[in-house]
Each structure stands twice: as C-alpha cells, then as structure tokens.
Amino acid sequence: MPNFKPITLGIISFVLFGISSSVAYFGLTSTEVLTLTLDHPAFRDNRIPEVSRTFSPSKLCEMMKLYRKQKKMCRRGRGTAHALMEAIRTSVLECQYQFQDERWNCSLEEPYRQNMLKKGFKETSFLYAVSSASLVHSFARGCRSGQIDRCTCDESKHLNNVEAWKWGGCGDNIKFALKFTRRFLRRAKRRGKDVTARVNQHNSRVGIKVVKSHVKTKCKCHGVSGTCTVKTCWRQLAPFHEIGQVLKRKYEKAYQVDTNTNNANGKFSLFKRKDETITDPKNSTPKTVDMVFIEPSPSFCSKSSYSIGTTGRECNKNNTCHSLCCGRGYNVMTRKKFERCQCQVVWCCKFDCNMCLIDQEVYTCK
C-alpha cells in the first residue's frame, strides 16, 4: 500500500462546494484531535463511500485518533467507522458554511488550532456543539439506510415499523444514535476534570439536545383514490443545515460563565457572569440548552496566536467588507470569468445559452 501523508484532522480537510481547503475541530475526544490519512483521491473528490471500500473498518478506526475505549466502539459492527467519518465531514462543512462571512471562518490550521482549543472562546463552544450534533445525525441516518448493522429503522414502540418498511416510511433511529453518542463521549478522558472540560461537555450536550428537539413525525396515507385506509408514520430528523442554523443562533446568544465551588463537597457549577441583563438570581444558572463560553474571543482581525487574520479575505462590497476588513478598507481587482449569456428559449422550457468571458470585480481586505 502506498504511503499516504497523514493530515491532522480534528480535524479534517476538504475542498468542497467552492470552500477552500480548511480544517475544523471535531470535538469528540476532549482536547485531543482526530487524525486521519486524507491524501487519498476518495477524500479529495468527496467520495466517502469509496473510502469504506478501500480500507477495512478496523483500518479506518486506526486512522482516527481515538481513546482506547472509543476505538473499541469504532470497531464494533459494520458501518460505525464510516458513520464517524460522515459525522466529521458534516460538521466541517456546516461550520464552514455558518461562518463563511465571519472574521473567524472555521479555519483551524496549525498552530492556531491548538491555541484556540486551550481557550474557552464562543467559537470553541460552537465546535463542540456542532460535532456532537453531527454524530447523532449521522448515526440516526446510518441506521435508517441500513449502513450500520447494529441498528435498524426507528425503533419507537408506538410506530408500526413493519408497515413502515412495507410502504417506504423508514424512520431515523434517534434512540440508538443518542445512546451511542452519549456512550462515545463518556469514553473520552478528562471528563469533568476542570472548568474547560465541564464547559465542553455542556456544549456537547447542547448539540445533542438541538438534534433531539428537531425530530418530526411524518405520516403517509395509503388507499384507493387517496383514502387513508392504511396510515404509516415514522420519525425524521431535520436537515443538518437547519440544525446548524439553530446552533449558530445559540452561538450568537451564548453566555459567558464563571464557576462556583461548593465548599461542602468540593464540586463546582457554572453560573452566568453578572451583567445588566441578569437581575434575577434564579436566571444566573445557564439552561441546558444555552451555549456557554469562558472568555471573550479575540477580534480575529489581525494575525495572532488564534487565526491568520482577515487580510486578503474576499468580501462583498455592499455586505461584508466593512466587518471583515475591520475598518482597514479593501482592494479591488478584476478577474476574467465565464458566464452564461445570450440565452434564448427553445420550445417551452429549455434554454440555449452561449458562454461569455466577462470582467468580475473582486474585493479583498487590506
């Protein structure tokens, strides 16, 4: 077998949907990162199923940097390793999409990644939440598709799964996915050892709860002339892009927290840092659905220990340039681009177009 170059993934690197090669932390193993051999055409071309055919499940689990007990779970059953990889991919793409117009655009190249993970920024909180959410989502869908041999369609007792199979109403197995995700996260070391670990665990649970709360029951009627002689129902997860939007809103409303130690038992709890918006002591404890962070984020405007800054980033003149460029202004250049033009309607709904070379203005931050 050829020697493929290992890429730190935690992180996984992709060039997809016009997004530049980037990395995003997949927070399943505390402060450790997942590593995977990615210099393979199947990864570069987004052919994840081909990876499962190229490498054995045991090899895939070895390629990911997991704790011993997590690796044992990865090897157990067909499809588990593939579902883990799909969860990583999903979290990466969603993070990049949600932050594409932000100063921090979900780019965590070294050495910035390690420095970010040592801090309790809002961005780190989002990464933990989106990671656990994608894990639940990937395994629930994997059960439905038959990819994972340890589970089947939705196992809810109040739903007629036999009829659901018959009529094509196979539901996402949220029950199995939740159980697997919680066990998988519990297998990570350093659980609850310090404030950062406690905050990371809290935000991981936020991601799980968001997926769980966005499950809908879908039903389909079957019968002659549209009558509902037979009705089959199944549970279905929301699209992950919808989950990402909810998590982004929680990120924007995240609370900064401090810790309060109980002198009697030595345990500590989280509470919202006091400000003018918190007047009732009963509201000082963050809810289980609130995203929390420990310290304010840097501006990410200039190159620092946490990011490369925004110099050279492309922006929209009428929308994002002011924010992304941090008041430094922007450069304007022109580049050639082929675009469909001179289109004519051909018999109802078809269009016949030429390709024209046009000048396009591009704006980049100074």
mmCIF file of C-alpha atoms in Angstrom:
data_model
loop_
_atom_site.group_PDB
_atom_site.id
_atom_site.type_symbol
_atom_site.label_atom_id
_atom_site.label_comp_id
_atom_site.label_asym_id
_atom_site.label_seq_id
_atom_site.Cartn_x
_atom_site.Cartn_y
_atom_site.Cartn_z
ATOM 1 C CA MET A 1 0.000 0.000 0.000
ATOM 2 C CA PRO A 2 1.389 3.458 -0.832
ATOM 3 C CA ASN A 3 2.401 5.763 1.995
ATOM 4 C CA PHE A 4 -0.252 8.420 2.270
ATOM 5 C CA LYS A 5 0.587 11.647 4.032
ATOM 6 C CA PRO A 6 -1.239 11.998 7.373
ATOM 7 C CA ILE A 7 -3.177 15.224 7.784
ATOM 8 C CA THR A 8 -4.228 16.399 11.212
ATOM 9 C CA LEU A 9 -7.925 16.461 11.233
ATOM 10 C CA GLY A 10 -9.696 17.126 14.147
ATOM 11 C CA ILE A 11 -9.967 17.998 12.061
ATOM 12 C CA ILE A 12 -10.466 17.024 8.604
ATOM 13 C CA SER A 13 -9.526 18.755 5.375
ATOM 14 C CA PHE A 14 -11.805 19.059 2.357
ATOM 15 C CA VAL A 15 -12.227 21.104 -0.811
ATOM 16 C CA LEU A 16 -15.973 21.042 -1.326
ATOM 17 C CA PHE A 17 -18.676 23.252 -2.764
ATOM 18 C CA GLY A 18 -16.226 26.037 -3.522
ATOM 19 C CA ILE A 19 -14.970 26.176 0.065
ATOM 20 C CA SER A 20 -11.215 26.475 0.239
ATOM 21 C CA SER A 21 -9.184 23.730 1.867
ATOM 22 C CA SER A 22 -9.694 24.170 5.576
ATOM 23 C CA VAL A 23 -9.929 22.253 8.807
ATOM 24 C CA ALA A 24 -12.387 22.163 11.669
ATOM 25 C CA TYR A 25 -12.164 20.555 15.054
ATOM 26 C CA PHE A 26 -14.349 17.556 15.713
ATOM 27 C CA GLY A 27 -14.609 17.649 19.493
ATOM 28 C CA LEU A 28 -15.211 14.053 20.420
ATOM 29 C CA THR A 29 -12.037 13.265 22.329
ATOM 30 C CA SER A 30 -11.642 16.137 24.773
ATOM 31 C CA THR A 31 -8.623 18.256 23.831
ATOM 32 C CA GLU A 32 -7.203 15.533 21.611
ATOM 33 C CA VAL A 33 -7.735 15.705 17.873
ATOM 34 C CA LEU A 34 -8.855 13.086 15.430
ATOM 35 C CA THR A 35 -6.244 12.302 12.800
ATOM 36 C CA LEU A 36 -6.908 10.618 9.524
ATOM 37 C CA THR A 37 -4.919 9.767 6.401
ATOM 38 C CA LEU A 38 -6.563 12.093 3.925
ATOM 39 C CA ASP A 39 -4.191 12.273 0.982
ATOM 40 C CA HIS A 40 -6.360 9.885 -0.980
ATOM 41 C CA PRO A 41 -8.410 10.677 -4.124
ATOM 42 C CA ALA A 42 -11.610 9.488 -2.458
ATOM 43 C CA PHE A 43 -11.311 12.243 0.147
ATOM 44 C CA ARG A 44 -10.294 14.948 -2.276
ATOM 45 C CA ASP A 45 -13.219 14.108 -4.582
ATOM 46 C CA ASN A 46 -15.732 13.734 -1.728
ATOM 47 C CA ARG A 47 -16.300 10.023 -2.401
ATOM 48 C CA ILE A 48 -16.717 8.931 1.196
ATOM 49 C CA PRO A 49 -18.330 5.551 0.316
ATOM 50 C CA GLU A 50 -15.243 4.672 -1.712
ATOM 51 C CA VAL A 51 -13.107 5.114 1.406
ATOM 52 C CA SER A 52 -15.060 2.370 3.160
ATOM 53 C CA ARG A 53 -14.388 0.058 0.236
ATOM 54 C CA THR A 54 -10.711 0.992 0.089
ATOM 55 C CA PHE A 55 -9.943 0.493 3.779
ATOM 56 C CA SER A 56 -11.272 -2.053 6.229
ATOM 57 C CA PRO A 57 -13.341 -0.766 9.192
ATOM 58 C CA SER A 58 -10.506 -1.754 11.538
ATOM 59 C CA LYS A 59 -8.029 0.270 9.457
ATOM 60 C CA LEU A 60 -10.343 3.289 9.419
ATOM 61 C CA CYS A 61 -10.615 3.167 13.212
ATOM 62 C CA GLU A 62 -6.827 3.046 13.471
ATOM 63 C CA MET A 63 -6.564 6.058 11.170
ATOM 64 C CA MET A 64 -8.672 8.107 13.558
ATOM 65 C CA LYS A 65 -7.068 9.277 16.771
ATOM 66 C CA LEU A 66 -9.412 7.926 19.415
ATOM 67 C CA TYR A 67 -9.099 6.859 23.007
ATOM 68 C CA ARG A 68 -8.841 3.129 23.593
ATOM 69 C CA LYS A 69 -12.497 2.649 24.583
ATOM 70 C CA GLN A 70 -13.689 4.844 21.714
ATOM 71 C CA LYS A 71 -11.602 2.827 19.279
ATOM 72 C CA LYS A 72 -13.204 -0.337 20.613
ATOM 73 C CA MET A 73 -16.652 1.143 19.915
ATOM 74 C CA CYS A 74 -15.499 2.169 16.435
ATOM 75 C CA ARG A 75 -14.518 -1.404 15.557
ATOM 76 C CA ARG A 76 -17.774 -2.881 16.813
ATOM 77 C CA GLY A 77 -20.089 -3.599 13.923
ATOM 78 C CA ARG A 78 -20.220 -2.749 10.247
ATOM 79 C CA GLY A 79 -20.701 0.901 9.333
ATOM 80 C CA THR A 80 -19.613 2.506 12.611
ATOM 81 C CA ALA A 81 -16.298 3.836 11.278
ATOM 82 C CA HIS A 82 -17.999 5.165 8.156
ATOM 83 C CA ALA A 83 -20.649 6.922 10.265
ATOM 84 C CA LEU A 84 -17.912 8.578 12.333
ATOM 85 C CA MET A 85 -16.232 9.828 9.169
ATOM 86 C CA GLU A 86 -19.530 11.104 7.800
ATOM 87 C CA ALA A 87 -20.166 12.944 11.072
ATOM 88 C CA ILE A 88 -16.772 14.635 10.811
ATOM 89 C CA ARG A 89 -17.439 15.648 7.225
ATOM 90 C CA THR A 90 -20.889 17.001 8.070
ATOM 91 C CA SER A 91 -19.662 19.084 10.995
ATOM 92 C CA VAL A 92 -16.805 20.531 8.951
ATOM 93 C CA LEU A 93 -18.985 21.641 6.059
ATOM 94 C CA GLU A 94 -21.700 23.088 8.283
ATOM 95 C CA CYS A 95 -19.200 25.005 10.402
ATOM 96 C CA GLN A 96 -17.560 26.449 7.297
ATOM 97 C CA TYR A 97 -20.943 27.376 5.862
ATOM 98 C CA GLN A 98 -22.241 29.082 9.006
ATOM 99 C CA PHE A 99 -19.039 31.126 9.470
ATOM 100 C CA GLN A 100 -18.158 31.834 5.840
ATOM 101 C CA ASP A 101 -18.836 35.565 6.254
ATOM 102 C CA GLU A 102 -17.384 35.869 9.767
ATOM 103 C CA ARG A 103 -13.924 37.074 10.732
ATOM 104 C CA TRP A 104 -13.252 33.574 12.041
ATOM 105 C CA ASN A 105 -14.364 31.347 9.195
ATOM 106 C CA CYS A 106 -13.953 27.958 10.881
ATOM 107 C CA SER A 107 -10.353 27.709 9.759
ATOM 108 C CA LEU A 108 -8.123 25.960 12.276
ATOM 109 C CA GLU A 109 -4.769 25.350 10.684
ATOM 110 C CA GLU A 110 -1.836 24.677 12.953
ATOM 111 C CA PRO A 111 -0.585 26.213 15.186
ATOM 112 C CA TYR A 112 -3.764 28.266 15.601
ATOM 113 C CA ARG A 113 -5.906 25.211 16.333
ATOM 114 C CA GLN A 114 -4.051 24.152 19.465
ATOM 115 C CA ASN A 115 -4.044 27.697 20.811
ATOM 116 C CA MET A 116 -7.792 28.009 20.169
ATOM 117 C CA LEU A 117 -8.572 24.759 21.948
ATOM 118 C CA LYS A 118 -6.716 25.865 25.061
ATOM 119 C CA LYS A 119 -9.139 28.765 25.357
ATOM 120 C CA GLY A 120 -12.833 28.831 26.181
ATOM 121 C CA PHE A 121 -13.993 31.007 23.282
ATOM 122 C CA LYS A 122 -17.505 31.058 21.811
ATOM 123 C CA GLU A 123 -16.077 29.566 18.643
ATOM 124 C CA THR A 124 -14.769 26.544 20.544
ATOM 125 C CA SER A 125 -18.211 26.141 22.106
ATOM 126 C CA PHE A 126 -19.815 26.021 18.664
ATOM 127 C CA LEU A 127 -17.343 23.380 17.510
ATOM 128 C CA TYR A 128 -18.204 21.053 20.372
ATOM 129 C CA ALA A 129 -21.929 21.553 19.833
ATOM 130 C CA VAL A 130 -21.890 21.011 16.078
ATOM 131 C CA SER A 131 -19.623 17.984 16.496
ATOM 132 C CA SER A 132 -21.925 16.117 18.861
ATOM 133 C CA ALA A 133 -24.957 17.136 16.805
ATOM 134 C CA SER A 134 -23.434 15.726 13.630
ATOM 135 C CA LEU A 135 -22.612 12.498 15.439
ATOM 136 C CA VAL A 136 -26.250 11.957 16.446
ATOM 137 C CA HIS A 137 -27.448 12.939 12.987
ATOM 138 C CA SER A 138 -25.011 10.664 11.157
ATOM 139 C CA PHE A 139 -25.776 7.576 13.230
ATOM 140 C CA ALA A 140 -29.560 8.075 13.125
ATOM 141 C CA ARG A 141 -29.423 8.320 9.333
ATOM 142 C CA GLY A 142 -26.956 5.431 9.124
ATOM 143 C CA CYS A 143 -29.409 3.177 10.950
ATOM 144 C CA ARG A 144 -32.217 4.160 8.610
ATOM 145 C CA SER A 145 -30.182 3.450 5.483
ATOM 146 C CA GLY A 146 -29.017 0.065 6.743
ATOM 147 C CA GLN A 147 -25.386 1.179 6.726
ATOM 148 C CA ILE A 148 -24.904 0.238 10.388
ATOM 149 C CA ASP A 149 -25.602 -3.393 11.222
ATOM 150 C CA ARG A 150 -26.164 -2.792 14.951
ATOM 151 C CA CYS A 151 -29.443 -0.960 14.412
ATOM 152 C CA THR A 152 -32.415 -0.722 12.065
ATOM 153 C CA CYS A 153 -35.115 1.823 11.338
ATOM 154 C CA ASP A 154 -36.690 3.853 14.112
ATOM 155 C CA GLU A 155 -37.472 1.502 16.980
ATOM 156 C CA SER A 156 -40.235 3.578 18.603
ATOM 157 C CA LYS A 157 -42.871 1.261 20.045
ATOM 158 C CA HIS A 158 -45.797 3.460 19.009
ATOM 159 C CA LEU A 159 -44.853 3.285 15.337
ATOM 160 C CA ASN A 160 -45.624 0.288 13.127
ATOM 161 C CA ASN A 161 -42.169 -0.421 11.731
ATOM 162 C CA VAL A 162 -43.250 -3.456 9.733
ATOM 163 C CA GLU A 163 -45.746 -1.372 7.793
ATOM 164 C CA ALA A 164 -43.224 1.459 7.571
ATOM 165 C CA TRP A 165 -40.770 -0.849 5.837
ATOM 166 C CA LYS A 166 -43.503 -2.068 3.513
ATOM 167 C CA TRP A 167 -44.539 1.412 2.431
ATOM 168 C CA GLY A 168 -41.090 3.001 2.411
ATOM 169 C CA GLY A 169 -41.574 5.065 5.572
ATOM 170 C CA CYS A 170 -38.339 4.073 7.303
ATOM 171 C CA GLY A 171 -37.590 6.454 10.155
ATOM 172 C CA ASP A 172 -34.309 7.791 11.543
ATOM 173 C CA ASN A 173 -33.246 5.783 14.599
ATOM 174 C CA ILE A 174 -32.778 8.657 17.041
ATOM 175 C CA LYS A 175 -32.911 6.368 20.058
ATOM 176 C CA PHE A 176 -29.848 4.366 19.007
ATOM 177 C CA ALA A 177 -27.972 7.480 17.859
ATOM 178 C CA LEU A 178 -28.494 9.256 21.190
ATOM 179 C CA LYS A 179 -27.391 6.215 23.157
ATOM 180 C CA PHE A 180 -24.277 5.696 21.025
ATOM 181 C CA THR A 181 -23.263 9.363 21.110
ATOM 182 C CA ARG A 182 -23.558 9.670 24.884
ATOM 183 C CA ARG A 183 -21.566 6.486 25.422
ATOM 184 C CA PHE A 184 -18.947 7.567 22.905
ATOM 185 C CA LEU A 185 -18.468 10.925 24.601
ATOM 186 C CA ARG A 186 -18.254 9.292 28.021
ATOM 187 C CA ARG A 187 -15.327 7.233 26.759
ATOM 188 C CA ALA A 188 -13.206 10.385 26.428
ATOM 189 C CA LYS A 189 -10.685 11.097 29.162
ATOM 190 C CA ARG A 190 -10.601 14.234 31.317
ATOM 191 C CA ARG A 191 -14.365 14.323 31.721
ATOM 192 C CA GLY A 192 -15.221 16.988 34.265
ATOM 193 C CA LYS A 193 -11.633 17.413 35.468
ATOM 194 C CA ASP A 194 -11.597 21.188 35.075
ATOM 195 C CA VAL A 195 -13.724 24.163 34.087
ATOM 196 C CA THR A 196 -12.859 23.909 30.391
ATOM 197 C CA ALA A 197 -13.814 20.242 30.270
ATOM 198 C CA ARG A 198 -17.095 20.983 32.047
ATOM 199 C CA VAL A 199 -17.944 23.749 29.556
ATOM 200 C CA ASN A 200 -17.054 21.496 26.618
ATOM 201 C CA GLN A 201 -19.327 18.766 27.978
ATOM 202 C CA HIS A 202 -22.131 21.285 28.441
ATOM 203 C CA ASN A 203 -21.861 22.482 24.836
ATOM 204 C CA SER A 204 -21.677 18.920 23.518
ATOM 205 C CA ARG A 205 -24.986 18.242 25.263
ATOM 206 C CA VAL A 206 -26.430 21.392 23.678
ATOM 207 C CA GLY A 207 -25.725 19.947 20.228
ATOM 208 C CA ILE A 208 -27.370 16.656 21.183
ATOM 209 C CA LYS A 209 -30.456 18.393 22.581
ATOM 210 C CA VAL A 210 -30.894 20.542 19.464
ATOM 211 C CA VAL A 211 -30.957 17.467 17.217
ATOM 212 C CA LYS A 212 -33.342 15.680 19.581
ATOM 213 C CA SER A 213 -35.716 18.651 19.722
ATOM 214 C CA HIS A 214 -35.923 18.887 15.933
ATOM 215 C CA VAL A 215 -37.421 15.480 15.282
ATOM 216 C CA LYS A 216 -40.761 15.366 13.493
ATOM 217 C CA THR A 217 -43.259 12.574 12.949
ATOM 218 C CA LYS A 218 -44.014 12.079 9.275
ATOM 219 C CA CYS A 219 -47.064 10.144 8.101
ATOM 220 C CA LYS A 220 -48.281 8.845 4.760
ATOM 221 C CA CYS A 221 -51.753 7.650 3.814
ATOM 222 C CA HIS A 222 -52.316 4.681 1.519
ATOM 223 C CA GLY A 223 -55.573 3.603 -0.045
ATOM 224 C CA VAL A 224 -57.795 3.682 -3.099
ATOM 225 C CA SER A 225 -58.306 7.145 -4.605
ATOM 226 C CA GLY A 226 -56.310 8.832 -1.869
ATOM 227 C CA THR A 227 -58.260 7.405 1.059
ATOM 228 C CA CYS A 228 -56.357 6.827 4.267
ATOM 229 C CA THR A 229 -57.102 3.113 4.573
ATOM 230 C CA VAL A 230 -53.564 2.483 5.776
ATOM 231 C CA LYS A 231 -51.516 5.135 7.552
ATOM 232 C CA THR A 232 -47.830 4.668 8.270
ATOM 233 C CA CYS A 233 -45.780 7.067 10.382
ATOM 234 C CA TRP A 234 -42.098 7.430 11.094
ATOM 235 C CA ARG A 235 -39.776 9.865 12.855
ATOM 236 C CA GLN A 236 -37.484 12.013 10.784
ATOM 237 C CA LEU A 237 -34.615 14.319 11.700
ATOM 238 C CA ALA A 238 -34.455 17.883 10.465
ATOM 239 C CA PRO A 239 -31.879 18.546 7.716
ATOM 240 C CA PHE A 240 -28.481 19.190 9.292
ATOM 241 C CA HIS A 241 -28.335 22.645 7.747
ATOM 242 C CA GLU A 242 -31.366 23.534 9.884
ATOM 243 C CA ILE A 243 -29.558 22.181 12.951
ATOM 244 C CA GLY A 244 -26.548 24.322 12.063
ATOM 245 C CA GLN A 245 -28.695 27.447 11.861
ATOM 246 C CA VAL A 246 -30.130 26.799 15.325
ATOM 247 C CA LEU A 247 -26.655 26.262 16.765
ATOM 248 C CA LYS A 248 -25.400 29.462 15.109
ATOM 249 C CA ARG A 249 -28.203 31.421 16.797
ATOM 250 C CA LYS A 250 -27.273 29.849 20.122
ATOM 251 C CA TYR A 251 -23.660 30.815 19.457
ATOM 252 C CA GLU A 252 -24.702 34.420 18.897
ATOM 253 C CA LYS A 253 -26.627 34.422 22.204
ATOM 254 C CA ALA A 254 -24.072 32.407 24.195
ATOM 255 C CA TYR A 255 -23.489 33.292 27.846
ATOM 256 C CA GLN A 256 -20.129 33.893 29.427
ATOM 257 C CA VAL A 257 -19.890 31.815 32.598
ATOM 258 C CA ASP A 258 -17.861 31.588 35.782
ATOM 259 C CA THR A 259 -17.667 28.753 38.278
ATOM 260 C CA ASN A 260 -18.953 28.475 41.794
ATOM 261 C CA THR A 261 -17.348 25.896 44.091
ATOM 262 C CA ASN A 262 -19.404 24.180 46.787
ATOM 263 C CA ASN A 263 -17.224 24.214 49.917
ATOM 264 C CA ALA A 264 -19.105 21.252 51.374
ATOM 265 C CA ASN A 265 -18.422 18.720 48.625
ATOM 266 C CA GLY A 266 -15.794 20.459 46.524
ATOM 267 C CA LYS A 267 -17.929 20.315 43.370
ATOM 268 C CA PHE A 268 -18.297 23.348 41.152
ATOM 269 C CA SER A 269 -21.129 24.575 38.978
ATOM 270 C CA LEU A 270 -21.462 27.079 36.162
ATOM 271 C CA PHE A 271 -23.247 30.392 36.508
ATOM 272 C CA LYS A 272 -23.718 33.310 34.127
ATOM 273 C CA ARG A 273 -21.320 36.170 34.616
ATOM 274 C CA LYS A 274 -23.238 39.071 36.104
ATOM 275 C CA ASP A 275 -24.218 41.921 33.822
ATOM 276 C CA GLU A 276 -27.077 44.347 33.445
ATOM 277 C CA THR A 277 -29.288 41.762 31.710
ATOM 278 C CA ILE A 278 -29.284 39.352 34.644
ATOM 279 C CA THR A 279 -31.237 40.856 37.514
ATOM 280 C CA ASP A 280 -32.952 37.753 38.866
ATOM 281 C CA PRO A 281 -30.646 35.331 40.753
ATOM 282 C CA LYS A 282 -32.833 32.458 39.536
ATOM 283 C CA ASN A 283 -31.691 33.226 35.983
ATOM 284 C CA SER A 284 -27.996 33.120 36.867
ATOM 285 C CA THR A 285 -27.615 29.415 36.059
ATOM 286 C CA PRO A 286 -27.380 28.668 32.326
ATOM 287 C CA LYS A 287 -30.048 26.360 30.958
ATOM 288 C CA THR A 288 -29.117 23.036 29.474
ATOM 289 C CA VAL A 289 -29.958 24.416 26.021
ATOM 290 C CA ASP A 290 -27.810 27.551 26.404
ATOM 291 C CA MET A 291 -24.420 27.629 24.725
ATOM 292 C CA VAL A 292 -21.778 28.910 27.137
ATOM 293 C CA PHE A 293 -18.183 30.108 26.962
ATOM 294 C CA ILE A 294 -15.490 31.111 29.435
ATOM 295 C CA GLU A 295 -13.672 34.093 27.984
ATOM 296 C CA PRO A 296 -14.273 36.720 25.267
ATOM 297 C CA SER A 297 -12.996 35.930 21.802
ATOM 298 C CA PRO A 298 -10.270 37.962 20.107
ATOM 299 C CA SER A 299 -11.267 40.146 17.183
ATOM 300 C CA PHE A 300 -9.644 37.773 14.635
ATOM 301 C CA CYS A 301 -8.893 40.907 12.570
ATOM 302 C CA SER A 302 -5.115 40.595 12.581
ATOM 303 C CA LYS A 303 -2.819 37.631 12.627
ATOM 304 C CA SER A 304 -2.436 36.316 16.160
ATOM 305 C CA SER A 305 -1.989 33.094 18.081
ATOM 306 C CA TYR A 306 -5.558 32.108 17.151
ATOM 307 C CA SER A 307 -6.014 32.958 13.468
ATOM 308 C CA ILE A 308 -4.290 34.237 10.359
ATOM 309 C CA GLY A 309 -6.450 37.380 10.413
ATOM 310 C CA THR A 310 -8.672 38.684 7.646
ATOM 311 C CA THR A 311 -6.077 40.299 5.369
ATOM 312 C CA GLY A 312 -6.608 39.002 1.842
ATOM 313 C CA ARG A 313 -10.107 37.621 2.544
ATOM 314 C CA GLU A 314 -12.647 38.172 -0.219
ATOM 315 C CA CYS A 315 -15.722 40.133 0.822
ATOM 316 C CA ASN A 316 -18.957 41.555 -0.522
ATOM 317 C CA LYS A 317 -18.687 45.305 -1.109
ATOM 318 C CA ASN A 318 -22.246 46.043 -0.027
ATOM 319 C CA ASN A 319 -22.495 43.483 2.751
ATOM 320 C CA THR A 320 -19.464 42.008 4.499
ATOM 321 C CA CYS A 321 -16.441 44.173 3.603
ATOM 322 C CA HIS A 322 -16.913 46.621 6.474
ATOM 323 C CA SER A 323 -16.987 43.895 9.098
ATOM 324 C CA LEU A 324 -14.410 41.522 7.622
ATOM 325 C CA CYS A 325 -11.853 44.213 6.838
ATOM 326 C CA CYS A 326 -12.078 45.689 10.352
ATOM 327 C CA GLY A 327 -12.020 49.262 9.059
ATOM 328 C CA ARG A 328 -8.784 48.804 7.096
ATOM 329 C CA GLY A 329 -10.518 49.127 3.736
ATOM 330 C CA TYR A 330 -10.282 46.774 0.784
ATOM 331 C CA ASN A 331 -8.512 46.322 -2.514
ATOM 332 C CA VAL A 332 -10.357 46.000 -5.823
ATOM 333 C CA MET A 333 -9.158 43.847 -8.677
ATOM 334 C CA THR A 334 -10.681 42.464 -11.839
ATOM 335 C CA ARG A 335 -10.630 38.868 -12.937
ATOM 336 C CA LYS A 336 -11.974 37.092 -16.006
ATOM 337 C CA LYS A 337 -14.926 34.774 -15.604
ATOM 338 C CA PHE A 338 -17.023 32.689 -17.989
ATOM 339 C CA GLU A 339 -20.761 33.198 -17.579
ATOM 340 C CA ARG A 340 -23.844 32.043 -19.437
ATOM 341 C CA CYS A 341 -25.188 34.778 -21.700
ATOM 342 C CA GLN A 342 -27.375 35.490 -24.717
ATOM 343 C CA CYS A 343 -29.871 32.840 -23.666
ATOM 344 C CA GLN A 344 -32.822 32.010 -25.882
ATOM 345 C CA VAL A 345 -35.914 29.969 -25.081
ATOM 346 C CA VAL A 346 -36.090 26.775 -27.122
ATOM 347 C CA TRP A 347 -39.516 25.129 -27.159
ATOM 348 C CA CYS A 348 -41.186 25.854 -23.854
ATOM 349 C CA CYS A 349 -38.810 25.208 -21.004
ATOM 350 C CA LYS A 350 -35.346 24.717 -22.482
ATOM 351 C CA PHE A 351 -32.735 27.435 -22.819
ATOM 352 C CA ASP A 352 -29.907 27.699 -25.307
ATOM 353 C CA CYS A 353 -27.075 29.886 -23.993
ATOM 354 C CA ASN A 354 -23.598 30.974 -25.007
ATOM 355 C CA MET A 355 -20.624 31.267 -22.666
ATOM 356 C CA CYS A 356 -19.238 34.792 -22.469
ATOM 357 C CA LEU A 357 -15.991 35.970 -20.901
ATOM 358 C CA ILE A 358 -16.737 38.858 -18.565
ATOM 359 C CA ASP A 359 -14.833 41.050 -16.119
ATOM 360 C CA GLN A 360 -15.705 40.497 -12.465
ATOM 361 C CA GLU A 361 -14.735 42.872 -9.653
ATOM 362 C CA VAL A 362 -13.238 41.171 -6.609
ATOM 363 C CA TYR A 363 -12.844 42.853 -3.244
ATOM 364 C CA THR A 364 -10.202 41.709 -0.755
ATOM 365 C CA CYS A 365 -9.430 43.095 2.689
ATOM 366 C CA LYS A 366 -6.278 45.180 3.108
#
